PDB file of C-alpha atoms in Angstrom:
ATOM      1  CA  MET Y   1       0.210   0.113  -0.065  1.00  0.00           C
ATOM      2  CA  GLU Y   2       3.077   2.407   0.754  1.00  0.00           C
ATOM      3  CA  SER Y   3       4.412   2.035  -2.758  1.00  0.00           C
ATOM      4  CA  LEU Y   4       0.760   2.761  -4.026  1.00  0.00           C
ATOM      5  CA  ARG Y   5       0.600   5.868  -2.028  1.00  0.00           C
ATOM      6  CA  ARG Y   6       4.073   6.967  -2.884  1.00  0.00           C
ATOM      7  CA  GLN Y   7       3.230   6.474  -6.841  1.00  0.00           C
ATOM      8  CA  ILE Y   8       0.029   8.357  -6.568  1.00  0.00           C
ATOM      9  CA  GLU Y   9       1.677  11.281  -4.676  1.00  0.00           C
ATOM     10  CA  LYS Y  10       4.433  11.163  -7.529  1.00  0.00           C
ATOM     11  CA  GLN Y  11       1.586  11.318 -10.515  1.00  0.00           C
ATOM     12  CA  VAL Y  12       0.086  14.369  -8.540  1.00  0.00           C
ATOM     13  CA  HIS Y  13       3.514  16.252  -7.977  1.00  0.00           C
ATOM     14  CA  SER Y  14       4.146  15.943 -11.844  1.00  0.00           C
ATOM     15  CA  LEU Y  15       1.012  17.991 -12.291  1.00  0.00           C
ATOM     16  CA  THR Y  16       1.908  20.619 -10.004  1.00  0.00           C
ATOM     17  CA  GLY Y  17       4.576  23.424  -9.903  1.00  0.00           C
ATOM     18  CA  ALA Y  18       6.379  21.083  -7.409  1.00  0.00           C
ATOM     19  CA  SER Y  19       7.582  19.495 -10.330  1.00  0.00           C
ATOM     20  CA  LEU Y  20       9.714  22.301 -11.544  1.00  0.00           C
ATOM     21  CA  GLY Y  21      11.762  22.211  -8.606  1.00  0.00           C
ATOM     22  CA  VAL Y  22      12.021  26.359  -8.025  1.00  0.00           C
ATOM     23  CA  LEU Y  23      10.270  26.590  -4.642  1.00  0.00           C
ATOM     24  CA  ASP Y  24      11.262  25.635  -1.160  1.00  0.00           C
ATOM     25  CA  LEU Y  25       8.380  25.587   0.722  1.00  0.00           C
ATOM     26  CA  ASP Y  26      10.216  23.984   3.588  1.00  0.00           C
ATOM     27  CA  GLN Y  27      11.842  27.255   4.280  1.00  0.00           C
ATOM     28  CA  PRO Y  28      12.559  29.663   6.076  1.00  0.00           C
ATOM     29  CA  CYS Y  29      11.481  27.940   9.215  1.00  0.00           C
ATOM     30  CA  GLY Y  30       8.741  30.105  11.233  1.00  0.00           C
ATOM     31  CA  ASP Y  31       8.069  32.424   8.066  1.00  0.00           C
ATOM     32  CA  ALA Y  32       3.957  32.562   7.688  1.00  0.00           C
ATOM     33  CA  GLY Y  33       4.040  34.146   4.362  1.00  0.00           C
ATOM     34  CA  LEU Y  34       1.722  36.571   3.285  1.00  0.00           C
ATOM     35  CA  PHE Y  35      -1.152  34.777   5.185  1.00  0.00           C
ATOM     36  CA  GLY Y  36      -0.537  32.249   7.637  1.00  0.00           C
ATOM     37  CA  PRO Y  37      -2.130  29.251   8.986  1.00  0.00           C
ATOM     38  CA  GLU Y  38      -5.191  30.945  10.661  1.00  0.00           C
ATOM     39  CA  SER Y  39      -6.141  32.238   7.210  1.00  0.00           C
ATOM     40  CA  MET Y  40      -9.052  31.150   5.137  1.00  0.00           C
ATOM     41  CA  VAL Y  41      -6.560  31.340   2.041  1.00  0.00           C
ATOM     42  CA  TRP Y  42      -4.742  28.791   3.614  1.00  0.00           C
ATOM     43  CA  GLU Y  43      -7.973  26.688   4.478  1.00  0.00           C
ATOM     44  CA  VAL Y  44      -9.378  26.925   0.938  1.00  0.00           C
ATOM     45  CA  HIS Y  45      -6.371  26.130  -1.264  1.00  0.00           C
ATOM     46  CA  ALA Y  46      -5.261  23.218   0.659  1.00  0.00           C
ATOM     47  CA  ASP Y  47      -7.202  20.624  -1.058  1.00  0.00           C
ATOM     48  CA  PHE Y  48      -5.640  19.585  -4.547  1.00  0.00           C
ATOM     49  CA  THR Y  49      -8.680  17.672  -5.977  1.00  0.00           C
ATOM     50  CA  ALA Y  50     -11.271  21.118  -5.294  1.00  0.00           C
ATOM     51  CA  MET Y  51      -8.055  23.412  -6.283  1.00  0.00           C
ATOM     52  CA  MET Y  52      -8.068  21.227  -9.609  1.00  0.00           C
ATOM     53  CA  VAL Y  53     -11.433  21.384 -10.259  1.00  0.00           C
ATOM     54  CA  GLY Y  54     -11.921  25.075  -9.407  1.00  0.00           C
ATOM     55  CA  GLY Y  55      -8.493  25.791 -11.598  1.00  0.00           C
ATOM     56  CA  ILE Y  56     -10.058  24.044 -14.545  1.00  0.00           C
ATOM     57  CA  SER Y  57     -13.176  25.977 -14.175  1.00  0.00           C
ATOM     58  CA  ALA Y  58     -11.769  29.552 -13.359  1.00  0.00           C
ATOM     59  CA  LEU Y  59      -9.743  29.025 -16.981  1.00  0.00           C
ATOM     60  CA  LEU Y  60     -12.836  28.577 -18.820  1.00  0.00           C
ATOM     61  CA  LEU Y  61     -14.553  31.524 -17.302  1.00  0.00           C
ATOM     62  CA  GLN Y  62     -11.615  33.887 -17.761  1.00  0.00           C
ATOM     63  CA  MET Y  63     -11.657  32.804 -21.375  1.00  0.00           C
ATOM     64  CA  LEU Y  64     -14.745  34.022 -21.964  1.00  0.00           C
ATOM     65  CA  HIS Y  65     -13.605  37.677 -21.505  1.00  0.00           C
ATOM     66  CA  PRO Y  66     -12.274  38.626 -25.221  1.00  0.00           C
ATOM     67  CA  LEU Y  67      -9.152  40.876 -24.047  1.00  0.00           C
ATOM     68  CA  ALA Y  68      -8.157  37.908 -21.442  1.00  0.00           C
ATOM     69  CA  LEU Y  69      -8.246  35.430 -24.196  1.00  0.00           C
ATOM     70  CA  ALA Y  70      -6.195  37.770 -26.617  1.00  0.00           C
ATOM     71  CA  GLY Y  71      -3.319  38.109 -24.079  1.00  0.00           C
ATOM     72  CA  VAL Y  72      -3.299  34.167 -23.568  1.00  0.00           C
ATOM     73  CA  TRP Y  73      -3.706  33.522 -27.231  1.00  0.00           C
ATOM     74  CA  ASP Y  74      -1.054  35.919 -28.093  1.00  0.00           C
ATOM     75  CA  HIS Y  75       1.698  35.547 -25.380  1.00  0.00           C
ATOM     76  CA  SER Y  76       1.346  32.161 -23.744  1.00  0.00           C
ATOM     77  CA  THR Y  77       2.537  28.673 -25.085  1.00  0.00           C
ATOM     78  CA  PHE Y  78      -0.601  27.150 -23.630  1.00  0.00           C
ATOM     79  CA  ARG Y  79      -1.783  25.586 -26.949  1.00  0.00           C
ATOM     80  CA  GLN Y  80       1.897  23.928 -27.130  1.00  0.00           C
ATOM     81  CA  ASP Y  81       2.404  23.182 -23.449  1.00  0.00           C
ATOM     82  CA  MET Y  82      -1.139  23.317 -21.725  1.00  0.00           C
ATOM     83  CA  LEU Y  83       0.788  20.889 -18.815  1.00  0.00           C
ATOM     84  CA  GLY Y  84       3.528  23.557 -18.235  1.00  0.00           C
ATOM     85  CA  ARG Y  85       1.104  26.325 -18.022  1.00  0.00           C
ATOM     86  CA  LEU Y  86      -0.891  24.290 -15.388  1.00  0.00           C
ATOM     87  CA  ARG Y  87       2.430  23.857 -13.658  1.00  0.00           C
ATOM     88  CA  ARG Y  88       3.361  27.495 -13.617  1.00  0.00           C
ATOM     89  CA  THR Y  89      -0.075  28.503 -12.413  1.00  0.00           C
ATOM     90  CA  SER Y  90      -0.140  25.852  -9.798  1.00  0.00           C
ATOM     91  CA  LEU Y  91       3.471  27.468  -8.696  1.00  0.00           C
ATOM     92  CA  PHE Y  92       2.201  30.806  -8.387  1.00  0.00           C
ATOM     93  CA  ILE Y  93      -0.630  29.926  -6.471  1.00  0.00           C
ATOM     94  CA  ALA Y  94       1.429  27.606  -4.149  1.00  0.00           C
ATOM     95  CA  GLY Y  95       4.038  30.329  -3.417  1.00  0.00           C
ATOM     96  CA  THR Y  96       2.000  33.294  -2.801  1.00  0.00           C
ATOM     97  CA  THR Y  97      -0.253  31.206  -0.840  1.00  0.00           C
ATOM     98  CA  TYR Y  98       2.040  29.142   1.229  1.00  0.00           C
ATOM     99  CA  GLY Y  99       5.508  30.068   0.424  1.00  0.00           C
ATOM    100  CA  GLY Y 100       7.950  32.104   2.666  1.00  0.00           C
ATOM    101  CA  LEU Y 101       7.279  36.261   2.278  1.00  0.00           C
ATOM    102  CA  HIS Y 102      10.131  36.808   0.503  1.00  0.00           C
ATOM    103  CA  ASP Y 103       9.328  33.841  -2.307  1.00  0.00           C
ATOM    104  CA  ALA Y 104       5.815  34.936  -2.279  1.00  0.00           C
ATOM    105  CA  GLU Y 105       6.624  38.777  -3.222  1.00  0.00           C
ATOM    106  CA  GLN Y 106       9.115  37.545  -5.636  1.00  0.00           C
ATOM    107  CA  LEU Y 107       6.576  35.730  -7.410  1.00  0.00           C
ATOM    108  CA  ILE Y 108       4.409  38.772  -7.618  1.00  0.00           C
ATOM    109  CA  ASP Y 109       7.071  40.834  -8.939  1.00  0.00           C
ATOM    110  CA  LYS Y 110       7.963  38.371 -11.574  1.00  0.00           C
ATOM    111  CA  VAL Y 111       4.418  38.276 -12.691  1.00  0.00           C
ATOM    112  CA  ARG Y 112       4.200  42.169 -12.641  1.00  0.00           C
ATOM    113  CA  ARG Y 113       6.786  42.096 -14.907  1.00  0.00           C
ATOM    114  CA  ILE Y 114       5.672  39.648 -17.240  1.00  0.00           C
ATOM    115  CA  HIS Y 115       2.423  41.571 -17.328  1.00  0.00           C
ATOM    116  CA  LEU Y 116       4.188  44.567 -18.673  1.00  0.00           C
ATOM    117  CA  GLN Y 117       5.345  42.736 -21.694  1.00  0.00           C
ATOM    118  CA  VAL Y 118       1.813  41.361 -22.587  1.00  0.00           C
ATOM    119  CA  VAL Y 119       0.287  43.714 -24.872  1.00  0.00           C
ATOM    120  CA  GLY Y 120      -1.628  43.712 -28.501  1.00  0.00           C
ATOM    121  CA  SER Y 121      -4.715  44.268 -30.089  1.00  0.00           C
ATOM    122  CA  ALA Y 122      -7.668  41.494 -29.904  1.00  0.00           C
ATOM    123  CA  PRO Y 123      -9.434  40.564 -33.253  1.00  0.00           C
ATOM    124  CA  ASP Y 124     -11.925  42.997 -32.804  1.00  0.00           C
ATOM    125  CA  GLY Y 125      -9.454  46.067 -32.582  1.00  0.00           C
ATOM    126  CA  ARG Y 126      -9.495  46.882 -28.770  1.00  0.00           C
ATOM    127  CA  PRO Y 127      -6.180  46.966 -27.380  1.00  0.00           C
ATOM    128  CA  TYR Y 128      -5.267  44.785 -24.176  1.00  0.00           C
ATOM    129  CA  SER Y 129      -2.713  44.681 -21.739  1.00  0.00           C
ATOM    130  CA  ALA Y 130      -2.159  42.383 -19.080  1.00  0.00           C
ATOM    131  CA  SER Y 131      -1.268  45.190 -16.585  1.00  0.00           C
ATOM    132  CA  ASP Y 132      -4.772  46.400 -16.946  1.00  0.00           C
ATOM    133  CA  PRO Y 133      -6.249  46.761 -13.343  1.00  0.00           C
ATOM    134  CA  GLU Y 134      -9.629  46.037 -14.770  1.00  0.00           C
ATOM    135  CA  LEU Y 135      -8.680  43.100 -16.914  1.00  0.00           C
ATOM    136  CA  LEU Y 136      -6.491  42.007 -13.570  1.00  0.00           C
ATOM    137  CA  THR Y 137      -9.722  42.449 -11.503  1.00  0.00           C
ATOM    138  CA  TRP Y 138     -11.507  39.751 -14.063  1.00  0.00           C
ATOM    139  CA  VAL Y 139      -8.691  37.384 -13.973  1.00  0.00           C
ATOM    140  CA  HIS Y 140      -8.694  37.425 -10.223  1.00  0.00           C
ATOM    141  CA  VAL Y 141     -12.699  37.234  -9.777  1.00  0.00           C
ATOM    142  CA  SER Y 142     -13.045  34.247 -12.043  1.00  0.00           C
ATOM    143  CA  GLU Y 143      -9.982  32.307 -10.439  1.00  0.00           C
ATOM    144  CA  VAL Y 144     -11.121  32.797  -6.759  1.00  0.00           C
ATOM    145  CA  SER Y 145     -14.735  32.534  -7.281  1.00  0.00           C
ATOM    146  CA  GLN Y 146     -13.881  29.037  -8.926  1.00  0.00           C
ATOM    147  CA  PHE Y 147     -11.626  28.074  -6.147  1.00  0.00           C
ATOM    148  CA  LEU Y 148     -14.023  28.635  -3.421  1.00  0.00           C
ATOM    149  CA  ALA Y 149     -16.713  26.878  -5.515  1.00  0.00           C
ATOM    150  CA  GLY Y 150     -14.744  24.003  -5.769  1.00  0.00           C
ATOM    151  CA  TYR Y 151     -14.037  24.340  -1.977  1.00  0.00           C
ATOM    152  CA  LEU Y 152     -17.591  24.364  -1.223  1.00  0.00           C
ATOM    153  CA  ARG Y 153     -18.827  21.524  -3.415  1.00  0.00           C
ATOM    154  CA  TYR Y 154     -15.564  19.040  -2.660  1.00  0.00           C
ATOM    155  CA  VAL Y 155     -14.726  20.218   1.003  1.00  0.00           C
ATOM    156  CA  ASP Y 156     -17.065  21.976   2.944  1.00  0.00           C
ATOM    157  CA  PRO Y 157     -20.248  22.603   1.514  1.00  0.00           C
ATOM    158  CA  GLN Y 158     -21.542  24.194   5.282  1.00  0.00           C
ATOM    159  CA  LEU Y 159     -18.597  26.916   5.263  1.00  0.00           C
ATOM    160  CA  ALA Y 160     -20.386  30.054   7.032  1.00  0.00           C
ATOM    161  CA  LEU Y 161     -21.011  33.049   4.679  1.00  0.00           C
ATOM    162  CA  ALA Y 162     -18.674  35.161   6.816  1.00  0.00           C
ATOM    163  CA  GLU Y 163     -15.916  32.939   6.466  1.00  0.00           C
ATOM    164  CA  GLN Y 164     -16.443  32.800   2.648  1.00  0.00           C
ATOM    165  CA  ASP Y 165     -16.323  36.720   2.877  1.00  0.00           C
ATOM    166  CA  ARG Y 166     -13.031  36.555   4.981  1.00  0.00           C
ATOM    167  CA  TYR Y 167     -11.644  34.402   2.068  1.00  0.00           C
ATOM    168  CA  TYR Y 168     -12.468  36.876  -0.531  1.00  0.00           C
ATOM    169  CA  ARG Y 169     -11.244  39.717   1.647  1.00  0.00           C
ATOM    170  CA  GLU Y 170      -7.818  37.990   2.251  1.00  0.00           C
ATOM    171  CA  VAL Y 171      -7.118  36.557  -1.229  1.00  0.00           C
ATOM    172  CA  ALA Y 172      -7.940  40.099  -2.733  1.00  0.00           C
ATOM    173  CA  LEU Y 173      -4.253  41.239  -1.399  1.00  0.00           C
ATOM    174  CA  ILE Y 174      -2.597  39.129  -4.119  1.00  0.00           C
ATOM    175  CA  ALA Y 175      -4.807  40.816  -6.848  1.00  0.00           C
ATOM    176  CA  GLU Y 176      -4.128  44.414  -5.536  1.00  0.00           C
ATOM    177  CA  ARG Y 177      -0.196  43.708  -5.261  1.00  0.00           C
ATOM    178  CA  LEU Y 178      -0.594  42.895  -8.902  1.00  0.00           C
ATOM    179  CA  GLY Y 179      -2.293  46.062  -9.890  1.00  0.00           C
ATOM    180  CA  ALA Y 180      -6.004  45.018  -9.887  1.00  0.00           C
ATOM    181  CA  ARG Y 181      -8.632  47.843  -9.040  1.00  0.00           C
ATOM    182  CA  ASP Y 182     -11.916  47.859  -7.060  1.00  0.00           C
ATOM    183  CA  VAL Y 183     -11.524  44.096  -6.363  1.00  0.00           C
ATOM    184  CA  PRO Y 184     -14.865  42.806  -4.971  1.00  0.00           C
ATOM    185  CA  LYS Y 185     -14.371  41.508  -1.212  1.00  0.00           C
ATOM    186  CA  SER Y 186     -17.260  39.920  -0.452  1.00  0.00           C
ATOM    187  CA  GLY Y 187     -19.624  36.823  -1.689  1.00  0.00           C
ATOM    188  CA  GLN Y 188     -21.802  39.370  -2.678  1.00  0.00           C
ATOM    189  CA  ALA Y 189     -19.871  41.504  -4.211  1.00  0.00           C
ATOM    190  CA  ILE Y 190     -18.385  38.933  -6.271  1.00  0.00           C
ATOM    191  CA  SER Y 191     -22.011  37.929  -7.518  1.00  0.00           C
ATOM    192  CA  ASP Y 192     -22.671  41.697  -8.491  1.00  0.00           C
ATOM    193  CA  TYR Y 193     -19.498  41.660 -10.317  1.00  0.00           C
ATOM    194  CA  LEU Y 194     -20.058  38.650 -12.067  1.00  0.00           C
ATOM    195  CA  GLU Y 195     -23.311  40.171 -13.204  1.00  0.00           C
ATOM    196  CA  ARG Y 196     -22.316  43.275 -14.474  1.00  0.00           C
ATOM    197  CA  MET Y 197     -19.419  41.470 -16.514  1.00  0.00           C
ATOM    198  CA  ARG Y 198     -21.745  39.101 -18.315  1.00  0.00           C
ATOM    199  CA  ALA Y 199     -22.473  41.780 -21.019  1.00  0.00           C
ATOM    200  CA  GLN Y 200     -18.656  41.851 -21.858  1.00  0.00           C
ATOM    201  CA  LEU Y 201     -18.219  37.999 -22.412  1.00  0.00           C
ATOM    202  CA  LEU Y 202     -18.593  35.765 -25.341  1.00  0.00           C
ATOM    203  CA  CYS Y 203     -17.672  32.524 -26.716  1.00  0.00           C
ATOM    204  CA  ASP Y 204     -15.759  32.520 -30.123  1.00  0.00           C
ATOM    205  CA  GLU Y 205     -13.643  30.012 -32.131  1.00  0.00           C
ATOM    206  CA  ARG Y 206     -10.768  31.002 -30.068  1.00  0.00           C
ATOM    207  CA  THR Y 207     -12.802  30.343 -26.827  1.00  0.00           C
ATOM    208  CA  ARG Y 208     -14.019  26.870 -28.125  1.00  0.00           C
ATOM    209  CA  GLU Y 209     -10.131  26.227 -29.293  1.00  0.00           C
ATOM    210  CA  VAL Y 210      -9.181  26.441 -25.502  1.00  0.00           C
ATOM    211  CA  VAL Y 211     -12.044  23.838 -24.440  1.00  0.00           C
ATOM    212  CA  ARG Y 212     -11.071  21.503 -26.754  1.00  0.00           C
ATOM    213  CA  LEU Y 213      -7.378  21.967 -26.013  1.00  0.00           C
ATOM    214  CA  LEU Y 214      -8.416  21.375 -22.173  1.00  0.00           C
ATOM    215  CA  TYR Y 215     -10.144  18.493 -23.179  1.00  0.00           C
ATOM    216  CA  ALA Y 216      -7.202  17.071 -25.131  1.00  0.00           C
ATOM    217  CA  ALA Y 217      -4.488  18.169 -22.739  1.00  0.00           C
ATOM    218  CA  PRO Y 218      -1.655  16.087 -22.156  1.00  0.00           C
ATOM    219  CA  VAL Y 219      -0.836  13.812 -19.060  1.00  0.00           C
ATOM    220  CA  PRO Y 220       1.932  12.198 -17.510  1.00  0.00           C
ATOM    221  CA  ASN Y 221       1.068   8.581 -18.368  1.00  0.00           C
ATOM    222  CA  ILE Y 222      -1.984   6.765 -20.049  1.00  0.00           C
ATOM    223  CA  LEU Y 223      -3.224   6.085 -16.275  1.00  0.00           C
ATOM    224  CA  ALA Y 224      -3.772   9.649 -15.646  1.00  0.00           C
ATOM    225  CA  ARG Y 225      -6.048  10.056 -18.706  1.00  0.00           C
ATOM    226  CA  PRO Y 226      -9.538   9.118 -16.850  1.00  0.00           C
ATOM    227  CA  PHE Y 227      -8.440  11.711 -14.059  1.00  0.00           C
ATOM    228  CA  GLY Y 228      -7.842  14.380 -16.346  1.00  0.00           C
ATOM    229  CA  ASN Y 229     -11.031  13.717 -18.245  1.00  0.00           C
ATOM    230  CA  LEU Y 230     -12.812  13.601 -14.929  1.00  0.00           C
ATOM    231  CA  MET Y 231     -11.790  16.806 -13.792  1.00  0.00           C
ATOM    232  CA  MET Y 232     -12.333  18.553 -16.814  1.00  0.00           C
ATOM    233  CA  GLN Y 233     -15.994  17.419 -16.759  1.00  0.00           C
ATOM    234  CA  ALA Y 234     -16.255  18.640 -13.124  1.00  0.00           C
ATOM    235  CA  GLY Y 235     -14.817  22.071 -14.060  1.00  0.00           C
ATOM    236  CA  VAL Y 236     -17.374  22.575 -16.409  1.00  0.00           C
ATOM    237  CA  ASP Y 237     -20.097  21.178 -14.186  1.00  0.00           C
ATOM    238  CA  LEU Y 238     -18.487  23.795 -11.475  1.00  0.00           C
ATOM    239  CA  LEU Y 239     -19.154  26.800 -13.705  1.00  0.00           C
ATOM    240  CA  PRO Y 240     -22.271  29.176 -13.273  1.00  0.00           C
ATOM    241  CA  ASP Y 241     -25.013  28.030 -15.536  1.00  0.00           C
ATOM    242  CA  TRP Y 242     -24.931  30.944 -17.515  1.00  0.00           C
ATOM    243  CA  ALA Y 243     -21.177  30.305 -18.414  1.00  0.00           C
ATOM    244  CA  SER Y 244     -21.670  26.732 -19.462  1.00  0.00           C
ATOM    245  CA  ASP Y 245     -24.705  27.788 -21.478  1.00  0.00           C
ATOM    246  CA  LEU Y 246     -22.280  30.426 -23.299  1.00  0.00           C
ATOM    247  CA  LEU Y 247     -19.604  27.943 -23.774  1.00  0.00           C
ATOM    248  CA  GLY Y 248     -22.427  25.712 -25.413  1.00  0.00           C
ATOM    249  CA  GLU Y 249     -21.144  22.685 -22.588  1.00  0.00           C
ATOM    250  CA  HIS Y 250     -24.209  20.993 -21.679  1.00  0.00           C
ATOM    251  CA  GLN Y 251     -24.272  18.467 -19.297  1.00  0.00           C
ATOM    252  CA  ALA Y 252     -27.236  16.116 -18.791  1.00  0.00           C
ATOM    253  CA  PRO Y 253     -28.557  16.437 -15.496  1.00  0.00           C
ATOM    254  CA  TRP Y 254     -28.321  12.856 -14.624  1.00  0.00           C
ATOM    255  CA  ARG Y 255     -24.525  13.132 -15.241  1.00  0.00           C
ATOM    256  CA  ARG Y 256     -23.892  15.744 -12.765  1.00  0.00           C
ATOM    257  CA  PRO Y 257     -24.375  13.488  -9.480  1.00  0.00           C
ATOM    258  CA  LEU Y 258     -22.377  10.932 -11.347  1.00  0.00           C
ATOM    259  CA  ILE Y 259     -19.415  13.363 -11.727  1.00  0.00           C
ATOM    260  CA  ARG Y 260     -19.663  14.756  -8.336  1.00  0.00           C
ATOM    261  CA  SER Y 261     -19.759  11.428  -6.746  1.00  0.00           C
ATOM    262  CA  SER Y 262     -16.841  10.293  -8.783  1.00  0.00           C
ATOM    263  CA  VAL Y 263     -14.959  13.339  -7.948  1.00  0.00           C
ATOM    264  CA  GLN Y 264     -15.364  12.925  -4.061  1.00  0.00           C
ATOM    265  CA  ARG Y 265     -14.100   9.014  -4.491  1.00  0.00           C
ATOM    266  CA  THR Y 266     -11.152  10.462  -6.198  1.00  0.00           C
ATOM    267  CA  ALA Y 267     -10.647  13.122  -3.511  1.00  0.00           C
ATOM    268  CA  THR Y 268     -10.808  10.512  -0.820  1.00  0.00           C
ATOM    269  CA  LEU Y 269      -7.830   8.629  -2.572  1.00  0.00           C
ATOM    270  CA  LEU Y 270      -5.941  11.785  -2.967  1.00  0.00           C
ATOM    271  CA  ARG Y 271      -5.875  12.924   0.633  1.00  0.00           C
ATOM    272  CA  TRP Y 272      -4.946   9.583   1.504  1.00  0.00           C
ATOM    273  CA  ALA Y 273      -2.122   9.590  -0.929  1.00  0.00           C
ATOM    274  CA  ILE Y 274      -0.454  12.958  -0.849  1.00  0.00           C
ATOM    275  CA  ARG Y 275       1.569  14.030   2.355  1.00  0.00           C
ATOM    276  CA  ASN Y 276       3.873  16.563   1.044  1.00  0.00           C
ATOM    277  CA  SER Y 277       1.451  19.031  -0.597  1.00  0.00           C
ATOM    278  CA  ALA Y 278       2.330  22.662  -0.478  1.00  0.00           C
ATOM    279  CA  ALA Y 279      -0.079  23.133   2.574  1.00  0.00           C
ATOM    280  CA  GLN Y 280       1.327  20.152   4.361  1.00  0.00           C
ATOM    281  CA  ARG Y 281       4.913  21.290   3.975  1.00  0.00           C
ATOM    282  CA  ALA Y 282       4.022  25.123   4.930  1.00  0.00           C
ATOM    283  CA  HIS Y 283       2.464  23.596   8.131  1.00  0.00           C
ATOM    284  CA  ARG Y 284       5.419  21.853   8.916  1.00  0.00           C
ATOM    285  CA  ARG Y 285       7.554  24.925   8.153  1.00  0.00           C
ATOM    286  CA  LEU Y 286       5.753  26.822  10.922  1.00  0.00           C
ATOM    287  CA  THR Y 287       5.931  23.705  13.411  1.00  0.00           C
ATOM    288  CA  PRO Y 288       9.067  21.745  12.465  1.00  0.00           C
ATOM    289  CA  HIS Y 289       8.964  19.758  15.667  1.00  0.00           C
ATOM    290  CA  LEU Y 290       5.996  17.926  14.073  1.00  0.00           C
TER     291      LEU Y 290
END
């Protein structure tokens, strides 16, 4: 059983920023980073399965904004290296959530510098810039709303509204450090923001190509293919109904309970197998005697 556990954990780490080997979450001892162990950010971001589903759902939601999509389309290698994009995004989230203060700030500064180079024009002629405060807010809200949605569905559906709001208040720090403006910081403010943004969203050939690429994303080995397909289906299921309708990704009502129960079983297995997640390493960094 121990051999199986290690093999599963190895496969999980191959999908994440841990495989890049550039972030030491075991150091510096005692450094709580940007948030610390009592934060809701540490709590919400801790479960691999919920974050994987939330991350896929967030990417689908983000790509409905034509300017966000244009920036990724023109400046990212995601079409040739989807797994690499997943790992780099995972590295940023793990580092800013669980890394020491210096590492978290370095990651934010690095992304800010990269954003300055991501400029261009969308197919409709509108200019875009990844450092545009309003676009940064869109990317942030799409991401954290789906992370929390994944947590509520697969970890703690009874999480109090006050704690949900605390998560949004805390995690806004990263968006603001990146340059976002007027970041919504409560569940109601997030809902109102998404409702206002709907008129700006669309699904075109590029958006559908992103969906296709996500379904076809490479996995470390053939045994991981069913897992990847399940995560993709769960990511679509997690979307607000209006977003999945806009994407044209319709799931039969009878399929949704099957998807969710399959994800829950997978999550149980992965929680048993994973002993060196970013969250676990960060907790040990603060309590090295454990």
